[in-house]
PDB file of C-alpha atoms in Angstrom:
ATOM      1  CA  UNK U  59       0.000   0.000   0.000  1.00 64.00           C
ATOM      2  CA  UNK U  60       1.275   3.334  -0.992  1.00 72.00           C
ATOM      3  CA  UNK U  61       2.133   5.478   1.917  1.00 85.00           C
ATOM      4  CA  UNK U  62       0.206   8.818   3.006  1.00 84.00           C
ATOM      5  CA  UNK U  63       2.930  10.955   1.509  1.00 86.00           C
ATOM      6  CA  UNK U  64       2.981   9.356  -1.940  1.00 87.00           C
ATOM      7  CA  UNK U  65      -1.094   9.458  -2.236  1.00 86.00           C
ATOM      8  CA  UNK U  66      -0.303  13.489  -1.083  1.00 88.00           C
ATOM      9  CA  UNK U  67       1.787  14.174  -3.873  1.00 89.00           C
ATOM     10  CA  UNK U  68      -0.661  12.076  -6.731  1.00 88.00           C
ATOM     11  CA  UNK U  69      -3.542  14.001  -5.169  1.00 87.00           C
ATOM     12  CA  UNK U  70      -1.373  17.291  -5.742  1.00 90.00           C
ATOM     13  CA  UNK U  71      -0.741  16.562  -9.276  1.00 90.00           C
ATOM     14  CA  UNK U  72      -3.881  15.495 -10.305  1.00 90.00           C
ATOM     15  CA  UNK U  73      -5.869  18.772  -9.343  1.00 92.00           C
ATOM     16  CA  UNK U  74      -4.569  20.460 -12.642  1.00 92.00           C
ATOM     17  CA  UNK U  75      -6.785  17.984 -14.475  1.00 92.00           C
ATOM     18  CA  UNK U  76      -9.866  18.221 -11.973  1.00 92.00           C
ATOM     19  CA  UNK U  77      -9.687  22.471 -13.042  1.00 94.00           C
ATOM     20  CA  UNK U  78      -9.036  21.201 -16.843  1.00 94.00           C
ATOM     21  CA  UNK U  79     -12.522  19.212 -16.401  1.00 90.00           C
ATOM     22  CA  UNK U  80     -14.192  21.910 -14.247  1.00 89.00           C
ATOM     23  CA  UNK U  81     -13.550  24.012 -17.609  1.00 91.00           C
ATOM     24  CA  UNK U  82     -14.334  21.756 -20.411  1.00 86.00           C
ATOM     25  CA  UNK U  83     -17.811  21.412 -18.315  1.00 83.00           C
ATOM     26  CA  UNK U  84     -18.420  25.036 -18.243  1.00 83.00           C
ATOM     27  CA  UNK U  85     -17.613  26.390 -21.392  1.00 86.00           C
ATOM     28  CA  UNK U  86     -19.737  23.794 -23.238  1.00 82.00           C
ATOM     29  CA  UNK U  87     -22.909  25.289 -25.013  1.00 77.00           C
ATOM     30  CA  UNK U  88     -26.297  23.048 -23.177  1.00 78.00           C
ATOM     31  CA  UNK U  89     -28.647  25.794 -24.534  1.00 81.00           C
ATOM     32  CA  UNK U  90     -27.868  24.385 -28.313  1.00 81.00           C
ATOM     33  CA  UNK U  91     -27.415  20.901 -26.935  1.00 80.00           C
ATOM     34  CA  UNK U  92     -31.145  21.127 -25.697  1.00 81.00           C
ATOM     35  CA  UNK U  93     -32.180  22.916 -29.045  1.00 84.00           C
ATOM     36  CA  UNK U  94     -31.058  19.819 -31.085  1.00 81.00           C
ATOM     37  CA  UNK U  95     -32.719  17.247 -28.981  1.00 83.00           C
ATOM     38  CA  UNK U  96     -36.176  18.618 -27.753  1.00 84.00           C
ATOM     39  CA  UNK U  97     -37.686  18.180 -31.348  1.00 84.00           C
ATOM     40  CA  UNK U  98     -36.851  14.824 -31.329  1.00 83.00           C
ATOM     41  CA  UNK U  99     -37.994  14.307 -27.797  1.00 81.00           C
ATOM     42  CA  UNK U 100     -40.340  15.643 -27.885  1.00 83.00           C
ATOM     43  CA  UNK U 101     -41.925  13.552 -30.817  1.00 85.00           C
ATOM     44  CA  UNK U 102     -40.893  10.486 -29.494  1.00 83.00           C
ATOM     45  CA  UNK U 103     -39.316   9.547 -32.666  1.00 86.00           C
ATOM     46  CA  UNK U 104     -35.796   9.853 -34.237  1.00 86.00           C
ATOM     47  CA  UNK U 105     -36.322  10.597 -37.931  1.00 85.00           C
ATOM     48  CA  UNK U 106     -33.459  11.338 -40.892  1.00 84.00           C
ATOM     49  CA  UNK U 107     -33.206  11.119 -44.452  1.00 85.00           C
ATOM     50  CA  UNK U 108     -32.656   7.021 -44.576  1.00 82.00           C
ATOM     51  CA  UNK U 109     -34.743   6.215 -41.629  1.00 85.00           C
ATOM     52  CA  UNK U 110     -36.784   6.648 -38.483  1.00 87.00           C
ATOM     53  CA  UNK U 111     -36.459   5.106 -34.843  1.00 86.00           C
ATOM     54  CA  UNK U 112     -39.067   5.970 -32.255  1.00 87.00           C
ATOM     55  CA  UNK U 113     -37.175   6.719 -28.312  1.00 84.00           C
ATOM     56  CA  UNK U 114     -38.058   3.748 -26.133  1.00 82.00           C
ATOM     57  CA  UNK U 115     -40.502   5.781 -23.296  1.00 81.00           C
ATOM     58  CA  UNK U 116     -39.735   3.303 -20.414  1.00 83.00           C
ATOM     59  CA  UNK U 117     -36.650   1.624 -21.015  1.00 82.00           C
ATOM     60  CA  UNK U 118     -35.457   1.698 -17.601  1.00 84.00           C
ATOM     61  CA  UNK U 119     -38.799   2.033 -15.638  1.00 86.00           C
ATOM     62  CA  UNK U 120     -37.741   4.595 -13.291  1.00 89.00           C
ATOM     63  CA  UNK U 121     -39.585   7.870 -14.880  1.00 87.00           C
ATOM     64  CA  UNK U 122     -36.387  10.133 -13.859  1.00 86.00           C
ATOM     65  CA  UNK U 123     -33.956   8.113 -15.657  1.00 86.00           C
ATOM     66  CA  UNK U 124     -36.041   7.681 -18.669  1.00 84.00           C
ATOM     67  CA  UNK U 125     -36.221  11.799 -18.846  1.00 81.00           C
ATOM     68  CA  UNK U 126     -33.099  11.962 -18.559  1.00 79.00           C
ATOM     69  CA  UNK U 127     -31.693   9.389 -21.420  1.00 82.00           C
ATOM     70  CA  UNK U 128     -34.430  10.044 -23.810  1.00 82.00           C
ATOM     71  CA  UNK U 129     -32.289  13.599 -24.321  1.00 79.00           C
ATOM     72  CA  UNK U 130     -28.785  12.039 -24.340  1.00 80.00           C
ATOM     73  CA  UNK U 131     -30.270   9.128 -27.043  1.00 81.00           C
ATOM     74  CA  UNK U 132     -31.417  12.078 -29.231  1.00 81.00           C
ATOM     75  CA  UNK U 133     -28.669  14.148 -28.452  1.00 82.00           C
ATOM     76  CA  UNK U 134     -25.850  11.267 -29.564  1.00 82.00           C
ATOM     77  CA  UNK U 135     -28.112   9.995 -32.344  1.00 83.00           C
ATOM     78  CA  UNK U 136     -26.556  11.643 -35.151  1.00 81.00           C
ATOM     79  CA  UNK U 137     -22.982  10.054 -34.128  1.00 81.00           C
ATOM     80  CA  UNK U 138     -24.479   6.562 -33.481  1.00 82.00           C
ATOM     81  CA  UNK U 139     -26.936   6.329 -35.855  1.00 83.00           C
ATOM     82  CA  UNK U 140     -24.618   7.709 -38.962  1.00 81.00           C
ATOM     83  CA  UNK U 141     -26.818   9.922 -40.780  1.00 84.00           C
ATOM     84  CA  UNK U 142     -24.220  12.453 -39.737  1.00 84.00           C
ATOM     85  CA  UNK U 143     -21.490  11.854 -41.293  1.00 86.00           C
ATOM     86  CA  UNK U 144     -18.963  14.877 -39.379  1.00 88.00           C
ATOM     87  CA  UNK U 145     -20.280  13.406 -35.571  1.00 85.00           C
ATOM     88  CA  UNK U 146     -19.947  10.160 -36.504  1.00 87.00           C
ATOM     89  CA  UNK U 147     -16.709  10.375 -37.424  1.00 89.00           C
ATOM     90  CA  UNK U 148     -15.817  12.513 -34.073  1.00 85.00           C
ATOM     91  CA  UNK U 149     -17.246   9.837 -32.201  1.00 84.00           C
ATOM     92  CA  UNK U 150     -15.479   7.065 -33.534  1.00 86.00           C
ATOM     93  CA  UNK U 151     -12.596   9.145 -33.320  1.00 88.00           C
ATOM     94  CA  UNK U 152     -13.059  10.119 -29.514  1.00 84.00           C
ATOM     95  CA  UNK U 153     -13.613   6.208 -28.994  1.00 83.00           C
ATOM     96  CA  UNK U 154     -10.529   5.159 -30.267  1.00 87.00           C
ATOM     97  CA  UNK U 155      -8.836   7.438 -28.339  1.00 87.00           C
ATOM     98  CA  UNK U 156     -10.063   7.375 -25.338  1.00 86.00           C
ATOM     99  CA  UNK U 157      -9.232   3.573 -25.010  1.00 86.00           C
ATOM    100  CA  UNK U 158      -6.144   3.327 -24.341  1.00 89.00           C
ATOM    101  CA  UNK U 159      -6.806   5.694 -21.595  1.00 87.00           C
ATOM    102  CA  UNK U 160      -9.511   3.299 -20.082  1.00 85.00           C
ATOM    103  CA  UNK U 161      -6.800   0.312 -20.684  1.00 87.00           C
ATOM    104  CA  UNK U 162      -4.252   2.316 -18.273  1.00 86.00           C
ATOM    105  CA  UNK U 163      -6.878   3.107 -15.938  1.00 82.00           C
ATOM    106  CA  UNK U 164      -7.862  -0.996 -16.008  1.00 82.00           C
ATOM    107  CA  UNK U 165      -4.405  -2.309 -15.437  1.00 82.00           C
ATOM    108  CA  UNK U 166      -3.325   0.310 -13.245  1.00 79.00           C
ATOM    109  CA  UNK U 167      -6.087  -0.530 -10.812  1.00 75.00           C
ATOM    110  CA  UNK U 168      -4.496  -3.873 -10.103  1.00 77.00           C
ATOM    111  CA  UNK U 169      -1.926  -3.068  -8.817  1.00 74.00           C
ATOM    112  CA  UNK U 170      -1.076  -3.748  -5.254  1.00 72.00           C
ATOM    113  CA  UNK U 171      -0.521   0.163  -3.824  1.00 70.00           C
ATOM    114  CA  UNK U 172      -4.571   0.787  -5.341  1.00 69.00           C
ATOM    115  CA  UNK U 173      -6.414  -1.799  -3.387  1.00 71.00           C
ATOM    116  CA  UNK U 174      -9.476  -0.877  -1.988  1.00 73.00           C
ATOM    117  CA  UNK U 175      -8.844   2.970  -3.295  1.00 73.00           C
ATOM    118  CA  UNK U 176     -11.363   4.568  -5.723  1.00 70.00           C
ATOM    119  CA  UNK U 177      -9.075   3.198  -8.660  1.00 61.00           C
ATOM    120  CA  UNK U 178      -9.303   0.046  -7.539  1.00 63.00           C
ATOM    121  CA  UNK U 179     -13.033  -0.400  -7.033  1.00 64.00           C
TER     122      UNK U 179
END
């Protein structure tokens, strides 16, 4: 287990990233994220040029979650659906990089100094 000191000085150098995040989150535009979805939400239905896909109303059964992803499906619909050919690349793109990220993050949570830390679990 790594000692008090050494979890210090990782906490320490990790904070520039937490303000990096605390950024990225606030200079991102929700007003035009909510413009794009609420048509579609508010339909029900998921509709393009090659298709149409109606939004599942109670996927989850718990009326607050179902609010909640019904906007993120038809929000990320043009990147995982592909009649957007610009998002869908962006998210394939973001995918493949963020991978190797979430393969460090796996391995590095077994090792022995991470056990029972918020890594680890």
């Amino acid at each position: 287990m790594a000692s008090a000191g050494t979890r210090l000085r990782r906490a320490v150098v990790s904070v520039p990233f937490l303000f990096i995040a605390a950024f990225c989150l606030h200079i991102m535009d929700p007003s035009t994220i909510v413009a794009f979805q609420q048509p579609f939400a508010d339909s029900g239905v998921i509709e393009w040029d090659g298709g149409k896909i109606p939004i599942i109303d109670n996927f989850h059964g718990i009326y607050f979650l179902d609010n909640i992803f019904r906007g993120g499906m038809a929000t990320f619909s043009a990147s995982t659906f592909g009649y957007d050919p610009v998002a869908w690349w962006q998210i394939f793109s973001f995918l493949t990089d963020l991978g190797p990220v979430y393969a460090i993050w796996i391995l590095e949570s077994y090792r022995v100094g991470y056990a029972y830390t918020p890594a680890y679990l």
